[in-house]
């Protein structure tokens, strides 16, 4: 079977979209991580055309800039003041090479569920039947305000009549057309045309109709009168042809798109525990046997490896997550989360976070521009910004990387297998070499060399008898008195005063930490 590709696709996107009640142009509204127009352009590109034109008019500058951003090869065509889909299409053709031959597809910028495969199928049906025009139609109980597919006695497509025109004919008592309003087959507005027929016929289309517009649909009647084949090809999957006109439809199609995306991931081997509360943008990729727990959103250009666990209640935008990683109750943006890492719960990974293989970002940690080496751990309650942390380093609970001096941001480096004790402040710019320690509760402003421990905190001073003198009569004083009497009886008071004046533990939290790890 040969594959049929159109020579061009024209996307109509000049309409106003007043019912959106929005300052944002209709086709720039987003579902599934792409604009409506982005979905239309994506499907168009999948059909493999040589040329792609987008017809614009309303909010021209914003829409044209968006087109250029998405696809530098796409041509922006301006529609003039003549209204209607026919004129829009003519303006699109004018922006394409004059000697274009073959099949031109026409689609709309506000029909986001239309699939590239459907456009390929439309092109194939059109070319195999040697048609001049093939349109996608759909059959429903009530065709609403869509254009009606009028078929002749043999069931062949005769013409498309707009709802408003059909209604006028009925009201005027026209016996040939009074039934048209009741036709249940409608025109989706997605077509394949023989470009020569399209160009010639559009030259003959006028504006004498209920809306005073130049209708693209009038091309069908003209082509048929020329003796050419015209076909209405019903599409079973109705939602592919549904347009967005208001925010109710935007939400409904957004939900349906998500359902389709999630279903595809399930078919591809991803384990999605609760499809109803899982939102996955169209461009996200996920490896096999990764588990997506409820309440998770995977957004933008996110890629997730295989056998990872994501969620519950996690939002990941534009991130790369490696195989076997676990990301729990986390918000992450523009971050790289390496293979077999562990993140969360309740952490916030901001842009520029890189977590090396096997590393850990635990609970209540915020990171930004932080390159955390393989196997390094930032387990609890830390702000880590503008930092490089070497392989296997351990950042104690409550450590703050003080990266901002009120004017500029500065960098902090923590070397390989170094250990920062709990509740430390690392005042950037500062560097802690490989294999160094920082004692708990330190404020570090100067370089710490390899093999050193830096202690930068007030020394502990114990004042005997203070409670008895200053808090006499309190339960604390009573407890102290009782304890001291017991100790006197036991004769067991001890003092801790190692030779170098530095205890061999970096702090109480250090001991807690090591017992929490591994
Ligand atoms: C059109 C079809 C109708 C079909 C319906 C499907 C005509 C005359 N009618 O209806 O048979 O059932 O689509 O949705 O074609 N546009 C422009 N320039 C314009 C007018 C429209 O670019 O001057 C674009 C819009 O941005 C939109 C698309 O064309 O993307 C369809 O326009 P819309 O007004 O929604 O459709 P109708 O003309 O009502
Ligand atoms: Mg219209």
mmCIF file of N, CA and C in Angstrom, residues 5 99 110 157 199 217 236 374 493:
data_model
loop_
_atom_site.group_PDB
_atom_site.id
_atom_site.type_symbol
_atom_site.label_atom_id
_atom_site.label_comp_id
_atom_site.label_asym_id
_atom_site.label_seq_id
_atom_site.Cartn_x
_atom_site.Cartn_y
_atom_site.Cartn_z
ATOM 1 N N UNK A 5 0.577 11.418 0.601
ATOM 2 C CA UNK A 5 0.824 12.637 1.375
ATOM 3 C C UNK A 5 0.286 13.851 0.619
ATOM 4 N N UNK A 99 2.489 27.121 -8.608
ATOM 5 C CA UNK A 99 2.471 25.913 -9.453
ATOM 6 C C UNK A 99 2.202 24.632 -8.648
ATOM 7 N N UNK A 110 -8.911 25.332 15.511
ATOM 8 C CA UNK A 110 -9.577 25.152 16.803
ATOM 9 C C UNK A 110 -10.167 23.751 16.969
ATOM 10 N N UNK A 157 -22.724 12.697 -2.354
ATOM 11 C CA UNK A 157 -22.673 14.077 -1.868
ATOM 12 C C UNK A 157 -23.104 15.039 -2.981
ATOM 13 N N UNK A 199 -8.709 26.044 -6.552
ATOM 14 C CA UNK A 199 -8.344 27.409 -6.936
ATOM 15 C C UNK A 199 -9.374 27.986 -7.926
ATOM 16 N N UNK A 217 -17.462 25.863 1.427
ATOM 17 C CA UNK A 217 -18.331 24.727 1.111
ATOM 18 C C UNK A 217 -18.981 24.841 -0.259
ATOM 19 N N UNK A 236 -16.019 7.875 12.196
ATOM 20 C CA UNK A 236 -16.729 7.310 13.358
ATOM 21 C C UNK A 236 -16.352 8.043 14.646
ATOM 22 N N UNK A 374 26.187 12.212 42.038
ATOM 23 C CA UNK A 374 25.672 10.851 42.232
ATOM 24 C C UNK A 374 25.798 10.421 43.687
ATOM 25 N N UNK A 493 28.877 11.986 88.070
ATOM 26 C CA UNK A 493 28.907 13.113 87.133
ATOM 27 C C UNK A 493 30.089 12.970 86.191
#
